[in-house]
Short mmCIF file of C-alpha atoms in Angstrom, two decimals:
data_model
loop_
_atom_site.label_atom_id
_atom_site.label_comp_id
_atom_site.label_asym_id
_atom_site.label_seq_id
_atom_site.Cartn_x
_atom_site.Cartn_y
_atom_site.Cartn_z
CA UNK S 1 18.83 -17.62 -3.66
CA UNK S 2 16.05 -17.55 -6.26
CA UNK S 3 13.37 -16.59 -3.74
CA UNK S 4 15.36 -13.51 -2.75
CA UNK S 5 16.51 -12.16 -6.14
CA UNK S 6 13.12 -12.04 -7.88
CA UNK S 7 9.92 -10.26 -6.82
CA UNK S 8 6.13 -10.82 -7.03
CA UNK S 9 5.48 -9.21 -10.43
CA UNK S 10 8.57 -10.84 -12.00
CA UNK S 11 9.60 -7.41 -13.32
CA UNK S 12 13.02 -7.26 -11.64
CA UNK S 13 15.65 -9.98 -11.58
CA UNK S 14 18.94 -9.55 -9.77
CA UNK S 15 22.04 -11.38 -8.63
CA UNK S 16 23.70 -11.27 -5.22
CA UNK S 17 26.96 -12.19 -3.57
CA UNK S 18 25.00 -13.90 -0.82
CA UNK S 19 21.96 -13.68 1.44
CA UNK S 20 22.70 -12.77 5.05
CA UNK S 21 20.08 -13.66 7.67
CA UNK S 22 20.92 -12.04 11.04
CA UNK S 23 18.83 -12.90 14.07
CA UNK S 24 19.46 -9.85 16.27
CA UNK S 25 19.64 -6.10 15.73
CA UNK S 26 23.31 -6.11 16.82
CA UNK S 27 24.09 -8.60 14.06
CA UNK S 28 22.37 -6.35 11.50
CA UNK S 29 24.53 -3.46 12.68
CA UNK S 30 27.63 -5.64 12.50
CA UNK S 31 26.89 -6.66 8.92
CA UNK S 32 26.41 -3.03 7.93
CA UNK S 33 29.71 -2.01 9.56
CA UNK S 34 31.60 -4.67 7.61
CA UNK S 35 29.91 -3.82 4.31
CA UNK S 36 30.45 -0.10 4.86
CA UNK S 37 34.16 -0.66 5.43
CA UNK S 38 34.39 -2.84 2.32
CA UNK S 39 32.18 -0.62 0.16
CA UNK S 40 29.73 -3.45 -0.54
CA UNK S 41 26.11 -2.57 -1.31
CA UNK S 42 23.43 -3.91 1.05
CA UNK S 43 19.84 -4.57 -0.08
CA UNK S 44 17.52 -4.90 2.95
CA UNK S 45 14.61 -7.28 2.45
CA UNK S 46 11.57 -8.21 4.54
CA UNK S 47 8.86 -10.45 3.14
CA UNK S 48 9.85 -9.68 -0.48
CA UNK S 49 6.34 -8.51 -1.34
CA UNK S 50 7.23 -5.03 -2.64
CA UNK S 51 5.93 -4.06 -6.06
CA UNK S 52 8.53 -1.49 -7.21
CA UNK S 53 11.78 -3.48 -7.01
CA UNK S 54 13.02 -1.78 -3.84
CA UNK S 55 13.97 -5.12 -2.27
CA UNK S 56 15.69 -6.62 -5.32
CA UNK S 57 19.46 -6.44 -5.96
CA UNK S 58 20.83 -5.25 -9.27
CA UNK S 59 22.31 -7.55 -11.93
CA UNK S 60 25.97 -6.99 -10.97
CA UNK S 61 26.13 -9.77 -8.40
CA UNK S 62 28.18 -7.44 -6.20
CA UNK S 63 25.53 -6.62 -3.56
CA UNK S 64 24.40 -8.67 -0.59
CA UNK S 65 20.79 -9.23 0.45
CA UNK S 66 20.16 -8.53 4.11
CA UNK S 67 17.08 -10.54 5.07
CA UNK S 68 15.29 -9.38 8.21
CA UNK S 69 13.01 -12.43 8.45
CA UNK S 70 14.75 -13.91 11.51
CA UNK S 71 14.20 -10.73 13.52
CA UNK S 72 10.73 -11.96 14.37
CA UNK S 73 10.22 -11.37 18.08
CA UNK S 74 7.30 -9.49 19.53
CA UNK S 75 9.20 -7.78 22.31
CA UNK S 76 6.28 -6.29 24.21
CA UNK S 77 2.56 -5.61 24.04
CA UNK S 78 1.50 -2.82 26.40
CA UNK S 79 -2.33 -2.48 26.38
CA UNK S 80 -2.30 0.28 28.99
CA UNK S 81 -0.14 2.49 26.78
CA UNK S 82 -1.80 1.20 23.58
CA UNK S 83 1.56 0.27 22.05
CA UNK S 84 3.44 -2.82 20.99
CA UNK S 85 7.13 -3.24 20.21
CA UNK S 86 7.95 -5.72 17.45
CA UNK S 87 11.00 -6.60 15.41
CA UNK S 88 11.25 -5.88 11.70
CA UNK S 89 10.77 -9.47 10.54
CA UNK S 90 7.41 -9.96 12.27
CA UNK S 91 4.73 -10.84 9.70
CA UNK S 92 1.99 -8.19 9.61
CA UNK S 93 -0.77 -10.75 10.25
CA UNK S 94 1.10 -11.99 13.33
CA UNK S 95 1.38 -8.44 14.66
CA UNK S 96 -2.37 -8.03 14.15
CA UNK S 97 -2.99 -11.29 16.02
CA UNK S 98 -0.72 -10.34 18.93
CA UNK S 99 -2.58 -7.06 19.33
CA UNK S 100 -5.95 -8.83 19.22
CA UNK S 101 -4.87 -11.35 21.86
CA UNK S 102 -4.18 -8.38 24.14
CA UNK S 103 -7.61 -6.93 23.43
CA UNK S 104 -6.23 -4.28 21.08
CA UNK S 105 -6.28 -3.54 17.35
CA UNK S 106 -3.41 -2.86 14.95
CA UNK S 107 -5.19 -1.45 11.89
CA UNK S 108 -2.61 -1.72 9.10
CA UNK S 109 -4.18 -4.12 6.59
CA UNK S 110 -3.20 -4.97 3.02
CA UNK S 111 -3.43 -7.86 0.62
CA UNK S 112 0.04 -9.24 1.43
CA UNK S 113 -0.46 -9.17 5.22
CA UNK S 114 0.12 -12.92 5.46
CA UNK S 115 3.70 -12.58 4.19
CA UNK S 116 4.82 -8.93 4.33
CA UNK S 117 6.80 -7.81 7.37
CA UNK S 118 6.58 -4.83 9.69
CA UNK S 119 10.04 -3.61 8.67
CA UNK S 120 9.09 -3.61 5.01
CA UNK S 121 5.75 -1.96 5.76
CA UNK S 122 7.53 0.88 7.51
CA UNK S 123 10.37 1.17 5.01
CA UNK S 124 7.82 1.62 2.21
CA UNK S 125 5.27 3.54 4.32
CA UNK S 126 2.56 1.02 3.44
CA UNK S 127 -1.05 2.17 3.15
CA UNK S 128 -3.81 -0.40 2.76
CA UNK S 129 -7.57 -0.26 3.21
CA UNK S 130 -7.83 1.55 6.55
CA UNK S 131 -5.86 4.72 5.81
CA UNK S 132 -9.10 6.72 5.82
CA UNK S 133 -9.51 5.92 9.52
CA UNK S 134 -5.98 5.38 10.86
CA UNK S 135 -3.47 6.78 8.39
CA UNK S 136 -0.48 5.13 6.71
CA UNK S 137 2.30 3.11 8.37
CA UNK S 138 4.05 6.40 9.15
CA UNK S 139 1.09 7.44 11.29
CA UNK S 140 1.12 4.14 13.20
CA UNK S 141 4.69 4.21 14.51
CA UNK S 142 5.85 5.96 17.68
CA UNK S 143 9.50 4.95 17.59
CA UNK S 144 12.11 2.91 15.76
CA UNK S 145 15.32 1.01 16.26
CA UNK S 146 17.53 1.49 13.20
CA UNK S 147 20.93 0.12 12.18
CA UNK S 148 22.91 2.87 10.47
CA UNK S 149 25.29 2.44 7.55
CA UNK S 150 28.43 2.67 9.73
CA UNK S 151 27.21 0.01 12.16
CA UNK S 152 25.81 2.23 14.91
CA UNK S 153 22.44 1.19 16.33
CA UNK S 154 20.00 4.08 16.79
CA UNK S 155 17.50 3.25 19.54
CA UNK S 156 14.42 5.44 19.53
CA UNK S 157 11.80 2.92 20.66
CA UNK S 158 9.67 5.44 22.47
CA UNK S 159 6.16 4.84 23.78
CA UNK S 160 5.57 8.56 24.14
CA UNK S 161 2.78 10.31 22.28
CA UNK S 162 4.45 13.66 22.99
CA UNK S 163 8.20 14.21 22.67
CA UNK S 164 9.36 17.63 21.48
CA UNK S 165 13.10 17.07 21.71
CA UNK S 166 14.30 17.80 18.21
CA UNK S 167 14.00 16.34 14.73
CA UNK S 168 11.47 13.58 14.15
CA UNK S 169 13.91 10.81 13.26
CA UNK S 170 11.22 8.13 13.33
CA UNK S 171 9.30 9.66 10.45
CA UNK S 172 12.54 10.31 8.57
CA UNK S 173 13.38 6.61 8.28
CA UNK S 174 9.81 5.52 7.50
CA UNK S 175 9.31 5.59 3.73
CA UNK S 176 13.06 5.83 3.04
CA UNK S 177 13.05 2.31 1.52
CA UNK S 178 16.21 1.21 3.32
CA UNK S 179 18.35 3.97 1.81
CA UNK S 180 19.06 5.78 5.11
CA UNK S 181 19.17 2.91 7.59
CA UNK S 182 17.82 -0.57 8.25
CA UNK S 183 14.79 -0.69 10.55
CA UNK S 184 15.25 -3.52 13.06
CA UNK S 185 12.31 -2.88 15.43
CA UNK S 186 9.39 -0.49 15.93
CA UNK S 187 7.01 0.69 18.59
CA UNK S 188 3.52 0.71 17.05
CA UNK S 189 0.27 2.38 18.04
CA UNK S 190 -2.65 0.20 19.09
CA UNK S 191 -6.35 1.05 19.21
CA UNK S 192 -9.54 -0.26 20.82
CA UNK S 193 -10.55 -3.57 19.31
CA UNK S 194 -13.58 -3.18 17.00
CA UNK S 195 -16.41 -5.29 18.41
CA UNK S 196 -18.97 -4.56 15.74
CA UNK S 197 -18.58 -4.19 11.98
CA UNK S 198 -20.97 -3.55 9.14
CA UNK S 199 -20.08 -3.95 5.48
CA UNK S 200 -22.01 -3.18 2.30
CA UNK S 201 -21.50 -3.16 -1.44
CA UNK S 202 -23.24 -0.20 -3.07
CA UNK S 203 -24.14 0.02 -6.76
CA UNK S 204 -23.45 3.45 -8.28
CA UNK S 205 -23.91 5.21 -11.60
CA UNK S 206 -20.46 6.81 -11.74
CA UNK S 207 -17.47 8.01 -9.68
CA UNK S 208 -19.26 11.30 -8.97
CA UNK S 209 -21.92 9.31 -7.14
CA UNK S 210 -19.16 7.51 -5.26
CA UNK S 211 -17.78 10.85 -4.14
CA UNK S 212 -21.23 11.94 -3.00
CA UNK S 213 -21.62 8.69 -1.05
CA UNK S 214 -18.19 9.16 0.56
CA UNK S 215 -19.15 12.69 1.64
CA UNK S 216 -22.41 11.39 3.11
CA UNK S 217 -20.64 8.50 4.86
CA UNK S 218 -18.14 10.86 6.50
CA UNK S 219 -20.96 13.11 7.72
CA UNK S 220 -23.15 10.30 9.06
CA UNK S 221 -20.59 7.75 10.30
CA UNK S 222 -17.69 9.98 11.34
CA UNK S 223 -14.90 8.02 13.04
CA UNK S 224 -16.78 4.74 12.47
CA UNK S 225 -15.98 4.88 8.72
CA UNK S 226 -13.21 2.27 8.50
CA UNK S 227 -12.93 1.69 4.73
CA UNK S 228 -14.29 3.12 1.50
CA UNK S 229 -13.15 1.31 -1.64
CA UNK S 230 -14.32 1.77 -5.23
CA UNK S 231 -14.25 -0.64 -8.15
CA UNK S 232 -15.69 -0.56 -11.68
CA UNK S 233 -18.05 -3.08 -13.24
CA UNK S 234 -15.30 -4.40 -15.51
CA UNK S 235 -13.31 -5.37 -12.42
CA UNK S 236 -16.29 -7.20 -10.94
CA UNK S 237 -16.75 -8.98 -14.27
CA UNK S 238 -13.12 -10.11 -14.20
CA UNK S 239 -13.58 -11.60 -10.71
CA UNK S 240 -16.87 -13.30 -11.59
CA UNK S 241 -15.38 -14.72 -14.78
CA UNK S 242 -12.17 -16.15 -13.37
CA UNK S 243 -12.61 -16.70 -9.62
CA UNK S 244 -15.14 -18.34 -7.37
CA UNK S 245 -17.45 -15.44 -6.58
CA UNK S 246 -21.04 -14.35 -7.01
CA UNK S 247 -22.61 -11.03 -7.90
CA UNK S 248 -24.14 -9.63 -4.67
CA UNK S 249 -26.61 -7.31 -6.44
CA UNK S 250 -29.56 -8.24 -8.62
CA UNK S 251 -28.39 -6.27 -11.66
CA UNK S 252 -25.04 -4.82 -12.79
CA UNK S 253 -23.97 -1.26 -12.07
CA UNK S 254 -21.25 0.80 -13.72
CA UNK S 255 -19.44 1.41 -10.43
CA UNK S 256 -19.43 0.08 -6.87
CA UNK S 257 -18.35 1.24 -3.44
CA UNK S 258 -17.37 -1.15 -0.68
CA UNK S 259 -18.20 0.61 2.58
CA UNK S 260 -17.27 -0.67 6.02
CA UNK S 261 -18.02 0.77 9.45
CA UNK S 262 -16.33 -0.41 12.64
CA UNK S 263 -16.74 0.49 16.31
CA UNK S 264 -15.44 -0.69 19.70
CA UNK S 265 -19.08 -0.72 20.85
CA UNK S 266 -20.82 -4.11 20.92
CA UNK S 267 -23.48 -2.96 18.44
CA UNK S 268 -24.72 -0.03 16.43
CA UNK S 269 -22.76 -0.26 13.19
CA UNK S 270 -25.45 -2.30 11.38
CA UNK S 271 -28.09 0.27 12.20
CA UNK S 272 -25.80 3.16 11.28
CA UNK S 273 -24.89 1.65 7.92
CA UNK S 274 -28.52 0.71 7.21
CA UNK S 275 -29.58 4.31 7.82
CA UNK S 276 -26.72 5.58 5.66
CA UNK S 277 -27.70 3.28 2.78
CA UNK S 278 -31.37 4.23 3.08
CA UNK S 279 -30.50 7.92 2.92
CA UNK S 280 -28.20 7.42 -0.07
CA UNK S 281 -30.91 5.52 -1.94
CA UNK S 282 -33.52 8.12 -1.07
CA UNK S 283 -31.29 10.93 -2.32
CA UNK S 284 -30.54 9.09 -5.56
CA UNK S 285 -26.85 8.80 -4.71
CA UNK S 286 -26.94 4.99 -4.68
CA UNK S 287 -28.75 2.72 -7.13
CA UNK S 288 -28.77 -0.44 -5.00
CA UNK S 289 -26.95 -1.93 -2.02
CA UNK S 290 -26.26 -5.25 -0.34
CA UNK S 291 -25.55 -5.30 3.40
CA UNK S 292 -23.53 -8.29 4.64
CA UNK S 293 -25.58 -10.27 7.16
CA UNK S 294 -22.89 -12.83 8.06
CA UNK S 295 -19.10 -13.03 8.28
CA UNK S 296 -19.17 -15.21 5.18
CA UNK S 297 -21.06 -12.56 3.24
CA UNK S 298 -18.65 -9.88 4.44
CA UNK S 299 -15.72 -11.99 3.23
CA UNK S 300 -17.47 -12.43 -0.12
CA UNK S 301 -17.84 -8.68 -0.57
CA UNK S 302 -14.20 -8.07 0.28
CA UNK S 303 -13.18 -10.88 -2.06
CA UNK S 304 -14.56 -8.89 -5.01
CA UNK S 305 -12.20 -6.05 -4.14
CA UNK S 306 -9.13 -7.95 -2.95
CA UNK S 307 -8.92 -10.49 -5.78
CA UNK S 308 -9.39 -8.00 -8.61
CA UNK S 309 -5.63 -7.80 -9.42
CA UNK S 310 -5.45 -11.61 -9.56
CA UNK S 311 -8.52 -11.75 -11.78
CA UNK S 312 -6.83 -9.43 -14.28
CA UNK S 313 -4.08 -11.94 -15.05
CA UNK S 314 -6.18 -14.25 -17.29
CA UNK S 315 -7.27 -11.18 -19.27
CA UNK S 316 -3.75 -10.77 -20.67
CA UNK S 317 -1.18 -8.06 -20.19
CA UNK S 318 -1.86 -5.39 -17.59
CA UNK S 319 -0.07 -2.08 -17.03
CA UNK S 320 -0.47 -0.94 -13.44
CA UNK S 321 -0.21 2.41 -11.69
CA UNK S 322 -0.31 3.30 -8.00
CA UNK S 323 -1.33 6.97 -7.96
CA UNK S 324 -3.16 9.48 -5.81
CA UNK S 325 -5.03 12.68 -6.57
CA UNK S 326 -7.08 14.99 -4.35
CA UNK S 327 -10.27 13.16 -3.40
CA UNK S 328 -12.52 15.80 -4.97
CA UNK S 329 -10.66 15.35 -8.29
CA UNK S 330 -11.08 11.57 -8.57
CA UNK S 331 -14.20 11.66 -10.81
CA UNK S 332 -12.63 14.16 -13.22
CA UNK S 333 -9.33 12.28 -13.22
CA UNK S 334 -11.02 8.96 -14.02
CA UNK S 335 -13.07 10.50 -16.85
CA UNK S 336 -10.08 12.19 -18.46
CA UNK S 337 -7.89 9.12 -18.02
CA UNK S 338 -10.46 6.89 -19.75
CA UNK S 339 -10.69 9.26 -22.72
CA UNK S 340 -6.91 9.62 -22.91
CA UNK S 341 -6.27 5.87 -22.85
CA UNK S 342 -8.90 5.16 -25.52
CA UNK S 343 -7.45 7.87 -27.75
CA UNK S 344 -3.95 6.39 -27.63
CA UNK S 345 -4.72 2.72 -26.93
CA UNK S 346 -8.05 1.93 -28.61
CA UNK S 347 -9.75 -1.08 -27.02
CA UNK S 348 -7.58 -1.09 -23.90
CA UNK S 349 -9.61 -1.78 -20.76
CA UNK S 350 -8.94 0.45 -17.74
CA UNK S 351 -9.99 -1.18 -14.47
CA UNK S 352 -9.21 1.49 -11.87
CA UNK S 353 -9.97 0.56 -8.27
CA UNK S 354 -8.83 1.27 -4.76
CA UNK S 355 -8.89 3.52 -1.78
CA UNK S 356 -11.16 6.40 -2.72
CA UNK S 357 -11.40 7.36 0.94
CA UNK S 358 -7.78 8.58 0.87
CA UNK S 359 -7.43 9.46 -2.83
CA UNK S 360 -5.33 6.43 -3.82
CA UNK S 361 -6.37 4.78 -7.09
CA UNK S 362 -4.72 1.71 -8.59
CA UNK S 363 -5.10 2.64 -12.24
CA UNK S 364 -4.65 -0.75 -13.92
CA UNK S 365 -5.20 -1.15 -17.66
CA UNK S 366 -5.77 -4.55 -19.27
CA UNK S 367 -4.90 -5.16 -22.91
CA UNK S 368 -7.60 -5.13 -25.60
CA UNK S 369 -9.25 -8.55 -25.98
CA UNK S 370 -7.27 -10.73 -28.35
CA UNK S 371 -4.37 -8.29 -28.58
CA UNK S 372 -0.75 -9.38 -28.51
CA UNK S 373 0.35 -9.33 -24.87
CA UNK S 374 4.01 -8.58 -25.55
CA UNK S 375 3.18 -5.77 -27.97
CA UNK S 376 0.84 -4.17 -25.44
CA UNK S 377 3.36 -4.37 -22.59
CA UNK S 378 6.10 -3.01 -24.86
CA UNK S 379 4.24 0.31 -24.82
CA UNK S 380 4.40 0.51 -21.02
CA UNK S 381 6.53 3.67 -20.99
CA UNK S 382 4.11 5.45 -23.31
CA UNK S 383 1.17 4.42 -21.14
CA UNK S 384 2.97 5.50 -17.98
CA UNK S 385 3.70 8.91 -19.42
CA UNK S 386 0.03 9.45 -20.23
CA UNK S 387 -1.24 8.40 -16.81
CA UNK S 388 1.48 10.09 -14.78
CA UNK S 389 1.18 13.27 -16.83
CA UNK S 390 -2.51 13.42 -16.00
CA UNK S 391 -1.77 12.73 -12.32
CA UNK S 392 0.61 15.70 -12.28
CA UNK S 393 -2.04 17.88 -13.92
CA UNK S 394 -4.38 17.13 -11.01
CA UNK S 395 -1.70 17.82 -8.40
CA UNK S 396 -1.36 14.16 -7.47
CA UNK S 397 1.45 11.71 -6.73
CA UNK S 398 2.86 9.03 -9.04
CA UNK S 399 3.43 6.76 -6.04
CA UNK S 400 0.70 6.62 -3.42
CA UNK S 401 1.56 3.56 -1.30
CA UNK S 402 3.90 1.21 -3.19
CA UNK S 403 7.01 3.40 -2.98
CA UNK S 404 9.62 4.35 -5.58
CA UNK S 405 12.24 1.58 -5.57
CA UNK S 406 13.76 0.94 -8.97
CA UNK S 407 10.50 1.20 -10.90
CA UNK S 408 9.95 4.94 -10.41
CA UNK S 409 13.44 6.11 -9.46
CA UNK S 410 14.10 7.98 -12.71
CA UNK S 411 10.53 9.31 -12.80
CA UNK S 412 11.14 11.04 -9.47
CA UNK S 413 13.44 13.57 -11.15
CA UNK S 414 10.55 14.69 -13.34
CA UNK S 415 7.88 15.04 -10.66
CA UNK S 416 9.67 16.01 -7.43
CA UNK S 417 10.46 19.57 -6.46
CA UNK S 418 14.19 20.08 -7.27
CA UNK S 419 14.88 21.61 -3.87
CA UNK S 420 13.18 18.66 -2.17
CA UNK S 421 15.43 16.30 -4.15
CA UNK S 422 18.50 18.27 -3.09
CA UNK S 423 17.48 18.00 0.56
CA UNK S 424 16.85 14.26 0.17
CA UNK S 425 20.30 13.78 -1.38
CA UNK S 426 21.91 15.82 1.42
CA UNK S 427 20.26 13.59 4.04
CA UNK S 428 21.38 10.50 2.15
CA UNK S 429 24.96 11.81 1.98
CA UNK S 430 24.98 12.56 5.70
CA UNK S 431 23.72 9.14 6.79
CA UNK S 432 25.24 6.97 4.06
CA UNK S 433 28.27 8.77 2.61
CA UNK S 434 29.62 5.62 0.91
CA UNK S 435 26.26 4.80 -0.67
CA UNK S 436 26.10 1.21 0.57
CA UNK S 437 22.45 1.25 1.71
CA UNK S 438 20.11 -0.07 -1.00
CA UNK S 439 22.10 1.51 -3.83
CA UNK S 440 20.20 2.48 -6.98
CA UNK S 441 16.85 2.75 -5.20
CA UNK S 442 14.70 5.83 -4.67
CA UNK S 443 17.48 8.31 -5.61
#
């Protein structure tokens, strides 16, 4: 069971009575009915790629793991309605491929897309690089099929874009991290397949320039703006030092933006991005830019962004945060966070990066060079308090796209509106009165 009771960051280790691998939604419901009657905790698990311990059992050995990996059928792709119905165990990359084969586009995209599953994406309300254009997983689902704690199967697999017949149960279960029900299938929105893309890496002086470039990109590109990612020079240095990559620009810059435009039209994005870059250079917003001329060059630019977390590992201990603040506050937040970290952790190396287009920053901090890794990581709680306190000051969220799970469960009491927590607990009590669904997570 080792592959089921540990998780990618090796932060949570659990034990389980067993791993159950049903192959149909009715079997999932049957397992839940039995466990509910017996009072046995059930930990739903998809691709086991979560980063907050939501899919990991506790250390008691008294919970079962309910793996959804065998629920892997693509039930229907309906291009006319721009929807597809897939089961919870379908790998995200396979869902993307099925949509593309039907001439459609499913835009959810994240680093783990080759192994994460649709059920897990929805349970955690995954984000990724295209939130600026398409929204989070919650915005991409029209309906769900959900196994409830008592064994009933809720079928709400609607293709309808409009349905004003009561509470929005679909959005209730998305982001609930398996604490209210187990998602077994979903009806997902599809979009026109992008037929032209243009990608550029832009050298910038500071995050304020990145914000100015984002504002300009929104005004000039509109709906064609598919991604806007930021990364600091130290992150680029990590990638160049430890992974096979090259520096796309002639000289280093303090900050970078990775900008991508996409359109269902056969052409036009290259010209649009070229004009955008020219205007940003003319206005002094950008310092330099490299426009990808081939698919290989595009992949190289994205590699700088996507492999940054991996490139941090050889640099020693790293304390990571998945936070969001209002987009306009990102420059001020980054400046204050840098000063705060250096005041309390001299020599520590913040390498914040991520989805500036939607306000989500992965505020990762590498240990000082040559420092003791264990000693640095032992101060994780102190570091978290500093970063999360600053996030709260800016009206942000301590969990932008990774969820709460076990990692931030206790933190939720400090940052969530008390009335909101009471409502969440009331919903949990109504749907799972015996507390068998993913116990010890989220609440």
